[in-house]
């Protein structure tokens, strides 16, 4: 059983027929696909390593089915990672870029579609 102490949840995640599918990050470095049933039972469906030491805020682009995850650490080589979200909520690594470090929050903005860039903030 996984105890979730510090977690970010992408609430705008994946629509399900009944209930909901959520994506959560944990300071252990893992990303979890969670299923919330119509009877309010929350279960872990899948997990994958984020590749970040302290994955923070999750930012979902529902059009491209991409979730962006900054690394909250302030040492080493912090990364902004992206994952492709499949229909069942499973996550496949898509890309990464090194950041300055310590970023907690992210948002998509700008460009012709209003989300051509990712802004990061501490």
mmCIF file with all atom_site columns, N, CA and C in Angstrom, residues 9-35:
data_model
loop_
_atom_site.group_PDB
_atom_site.id
_atom_site.type_symbol
_atom_site.label_atom_id
_atom_site.label_alt_id
_atom_site.label_comp_id
_atom_site.label_asym_id
_atom_site.label_entity_id
_atom_site.label_seq_id
_atom_site.pdbx_PDB_ins_code
_atom_site.Cartn_x
_atom_site.Cartn_y
_atom_site.Cartn_z
_atom_site.occupancy
_atom_site.B_iso_or_equiv
_atom_site.pdbx_formal_charge
_atom_site.auth_seq_id
_atom_site.auth_comp_id
_atom_site.auth_asym_id
_atom_site.auth_atom_id
_atom_site.pdbx_PDB_model_num
ATOM 1  N N  . UNK A 1 9  ? -2.323  16.481 -7.814  1.00 0.00 ? 9  UNK A N  1
ATOM 2  C CA . UNK A 1 9  ? -3.300  15.729 -8.595  1.00 0.00 ? 9  UNK A CA 1
ATOM 3  C C  . UNK A 1 9  ? -3.749  16.561 -9.774  1.00 0.00 ? 9  UNK A C  1
ATOM 4  N N  . UNK A 1 10 ? -3.764  15.918 -10.907 1.00 0.00 ? 10 UNK A N  1
ATOM 5  C CA . UNK A 1 10 ? -4.235  16.550 -12.133 1.00 0.00 ? 10 UNK A CA 1
ATOM 6  C C  . UNK A 1 10 ? -5.724  16.248 -12.236 1.00 0.00 ? 10 UNK A C  1
ATOM 7  N N  . UNK A 1 11 ? -6.566  17.138 -11.728 1.00 0.00 ? 11 UNK A N  1
ATOM 8  C CA . UNK A 1 11 ? -7.995  16.880 -11.656 1.00 0.00 ? 11 UNK A CA 1
ATOM 9  C C  . UNK A 1 11 ? -8.688  16.964 -12.998 1.00 0.00 ? 11 UNK A C  1
ATOM 10 N N  . UNK A 1 12 ? -8.094  17.633 -13.949 1.00 0.00 ? 12 UNK A N  1
ATOM 11 C CA . UNK A 1 12 ? -8.710  17.738 -15.271 1.00 0.00 ? 12 UNK A CA 1
ATOM 12 C C  . UNK A 1 12 ? -8.261  16.585 -16.144 1.00 0.00 ? 12 UNK A C  1
ATOM 13 N N  . UNK A 1 13 ? -8.022  15.469 -15.531 1.00 0.00 ? 13 UNK A N  1
ATOM 14 C CA . UNK A 1 13 ? -7.379  14.354 -16.222 1.00 0.00 ? 13 UNK A CA 1
ATOM 15 C C  . UNK A 1 13 ? -8.241  13.708 -17.290 1.00 0.00 ? 13 UNK A C  1
ATOM 16 N N  . UNK A 1 14 ? -8.508  12.450 -17.150 1.00 0.00 ? 14 UNK A N  1
ATOM 17 C CA . UNK A 1 14 ? -9.088  11.667 -18.221 1.00 0.00 ? 14 UNK A CA 1
ATOM 18 C C  . UNK A 1 14 ? -10.523 11.310 -17.874 1.00 0.00 ? 14 UNK A C  1
ATOM 19 N N  . UNK A 1 15 ? -11.473 11.642 -18.752 1.00 0.00 ? 15 UNK A N  1
ATOM 20 C CA . UNK A 1 15 ? -12.858 11.297 -18.448 1.00 0.00 ? 15 UNK A CA 1
ATOM 21 C C  . UNK A 1 15 ? -13.062 9.790  -18.511 1.00 0.00 ? 15 UNK A C  1
ATOM 22 N N  . UNK A 1 16 ? -13.826 9.258  -17.579 1.00 0.00 ? 16 UNK A N  1
ATOM 23 C CA . UNK A 1 16 ? -14.153 7.842  -17.581 1.00 0.00 ? 16 UNK A CA 1
ATOM 24 C C  . UNK A 1 16 ? -15.647 7.660  -17.746 1.00 0.00 ? 16 UNK A C  1
ATOM 25 N N  . UNK A 1 17 ? -16.063 6.447  -18.068 1.00 0.00 ? 17 UNK A N  1
ATOM 26 C CA . UNK A 1 17 ? -17.483 6.170  -18.247 1.00 0.00 ? 17 UNK A CA 1
ATOM 27 C C  . UNK A 1 17 ? -18.214 6.357  -16.925 1.00 0.00 ? 17 UNK A C  1
ATOM 28 N N  . UNK A 1 18 ? -17.622 5.822  -15.859 1.00 0.00 ? 18 UNK A N  1
ATOM 29 C CA . UNK A 1 18 ? -18.185 5.974  -14.525 1.00 0.00 ? 18 UNK A CA 1
ATOM 30 C C  . UNK A 1 18 ? -17.018 6.307  -13.613 1.00 0.00 ? 18 UNK A C  1
ATOM 31 N N  . UNK A 1 19 ? -17.174 7.310  -12.773 1.00 0.00 ? 19 UNK A N  1
ATOM 32 C CA . UNK A 1 19 ? -16.077 7.709  -11.910 1.00 0.00 ? 19 UNK A CA 1
ATOM 33 C C  . UNK A 1 19 ? -15.109 8.602  -12.663 1.00 0.00 ? 19 UNK A C  1
ATOM 34 N N  . UNK A 1 20 ? -13.837 8.497  -12.307 1.00 0.00 ? 20 UNK A N  1
ATOM 35 C CA . UNK A 1 20 ? -12.829 9.357  -12.934 1.00 0.00 ? 20 UNK A CA 1
ATOM 36 C C  . UNK A 1 20 ? -11.465 8.688  -12.864 1.00 0.00 ? 20 UNK A C  1
ATOM 37 N N  . UNK A 1 21 ? -10.597 9.100  -13.761 1.00 0.00 ? 21 UNK A N  1
ATOM 38 C CA . UNK A 1 21 ? -9.200  8.684  -13.737 1.00 0.00 ? 21 UNK A CA 1
ATOM 39 C C  . UNK A 1 21 ? -8.372  9.914  -13.426 1.00 0.00 ? 21 UNK A C  1
ATOM 40 N N  . UNK A 1 22 ? -7.516  9.823  -12.418 1.00 0.00 ? 22 UNK A N  1
ATOM 41 C CA . UNK A 1 22 ? -6.687  10.938 -11.975 1.00 0.00 ? 22 UNK A CA 1
ATOM 42 C C  . UNK A 1 22 ? -5.222  10.569 -12.143 1.00 0.00 ? 22 UNK A C  1
ATOM 43 N N  . UNK A 1 23 ? -4.390  11.583 -12.281 1.00 0.00 ? 23 UNK A N  1
ATOM 44 C CA . UNK A 1 23 ? -2.943  11.380 -12.317 1.00 0.00 ? 23 UNK A CA 1
ATOM 45 C C  . UNK A 1 23 ? -2.359  12.151 -11.143 1.00 0.00 ? 23 UNK A C  1
ATOM 46 N N  . UNK A 1 24 ? -1.516  11.486 -10.359 1.00 0.00 ? 24 UNK A N  1
ATOM 47 C CA . UNK A 1 24 ? -0.928  12.110 -9.175  1.00 0.00 ? 24 UNK A CA 1
ATOM 48 C C  . UNK A 1 24 ? 0.580   11.912 -9.181  1.00 0.00 ? 24 UNK A C  1
ATOM 49 N N  . UNK A 1 25 ? 1.291   12.909 -8.648  1.00 0.00 ? 25 UNK A N  1
ATOM 50 C CA . UNK A 1 25 ? 2.734   12.766 -8.451  1.00 0.00 ? 25 UNK A CA 1
ATOM 51 C C  . UNK A 1 25 ? 3.002   12.648 -6.959  1.00 0.00 ? 25 UNK A C  1
ATOM 52 N N  . UNK A 1 26 ? 4.118   12.023 -6.633  1.00 0.00 ? 26 UNK A N  1
ATOM 53 C CA . UNK A 1 26 ? 4.504   11.849 -5.236  1.00 0.00 ? 26 UNK A CA 1
ATOM 54 C C  . UNK A 1 26 ? 5.983   12.194 -5.111  1.00 0.00 ? 26 UNK A C  1
ATOM 55 N N  . UNK A 1 27 ? 6.370   12.734 -3.963  1.00 0.00 ? 27 UNK A N  1
ATOM 56 C CA . UNK A 1 27 ? 7.762   13.112 -3.757  1.00 0.00 ? 27 UNK A CA 1
ATOM 57 C C  . UNK A 1 27 ? 8.716   11.921 -3.758  1.00 0.00 ? 27 UNK A C  1
ATOM 58 N N  . UNK A 1 28 ? 8.211   10.726 -3.881  1.00 0.00 ? 28 UNK A N  1
ATOM 59 C CA . UNK A 1 28 ? 9.069   9.547  -4.053  1.00 0.00 ? 28 UNK A CA 1
ATOM 60 C C  . UNK A 1 28 ? 9.620   9.490  -5.474  1.00 0.00 ? 28 UNK A C  1
ATOM 61 N N  . UNK A 1 29 ? 9.064   10.325 -6.371  1.00 0.00 ? 29 UNK A N  1
ATOM 62 C CA . UNK A 1 29 ? 9.472   10.328 -7.773  1.00 0.00 ? 29 UNK A CA 1
ATOM 63 C C  . UNK A 1 29 ? 8.502   9.597  -8.679  1.00 0.00 ? 29 UNK A C  1
ATOM 64 N N  . UNK A 1 30 ? 7.500   8.965  -8.092  1.00 0.00 ? 30 UNK A N  1
ATOM 65 C CA . UNK A 1 30 ? 6.542   8.190  -8.871  1.00 0.00 ? 30 UNK A CA 1
ATOM 66 C C  . UNK A 1 30 ? 5.376   9.046  -9.371  1.00 0.00 ? 30 UNK A C  1
ATOM 67 N N  . UNK A 1 31 ? 4.820   8.615  -10.504 1.00 0.00 ? 31 UNK A N  1
ATOM 68 C CA . UNK A 1 31 ? 3.558   9.144  -11.016 1.00 0.00 ? 31 UNK A CA 1
ATOM 69 C C  . UNK A 1 31 ? 2.550   8.006  -10.931 1.00 0.00 ? 31 UNK A C  1
ATOM 70 N N  . UNK A 1 32 ? 1.350   8.324  -10.486 1.00 0.00 ? 32 UNK A N  1
ATOM 71 C CA . UNK A 1 32 ? 0.323   7.299  -10.308 1.00 0.00 ? 32 UNK A CA 1
ATOM 72 C C  . UNK A 1 32 ? -0.899  7.625  -11.149 1.00 0.00 ? 32 UNK A C  1
ATOM 73 N N  . UNK A 1 33 ? -1.447  6.590  -11.780 1.00 0.00 ? 33 UNK A N  1
ATOM 74 C CA . UNK A 1 33 ? -2.754  6.682  -12.407 1.00 0.00 ? 33 UNK A CA 1
ATOM 75 C C  . UNK A 1 33 ? -3.726  6.099  -11.391 1.00 0.00 ? 33 UNK A C  1
ATOM 76 N N  . UNK A 1 34 ? -4.688  6.911  -10.974 1.00 0.00 ? 34 UNK A N  1
ATOM 77 C CA . UNK A 1 34 ? -5.647  6.516  -9.944  1.00 0.00 ? 34 UNK A CA 1
ATOM 78 C C  . UNK A 1 34 ? -7.036  6.402  -10.552 1.00 0.00 ? 34 UNK A C  1
ATOM 79 N N  . UNK A 1 35 ? -7.781  5.414  -10.108 1.00 0.00 ? 35 UNK A N  1
ATOM 80 C CA . UNK A 1 35 ? -9.172  5.278  -10.534 1.00 0.00 ? 35 UNK A CA 1
ATOM 81 C C  . UNK A 1 35 ? -10.072 5.621  -9.363  1.00 0.00 ? 35 UNK A C  1
#
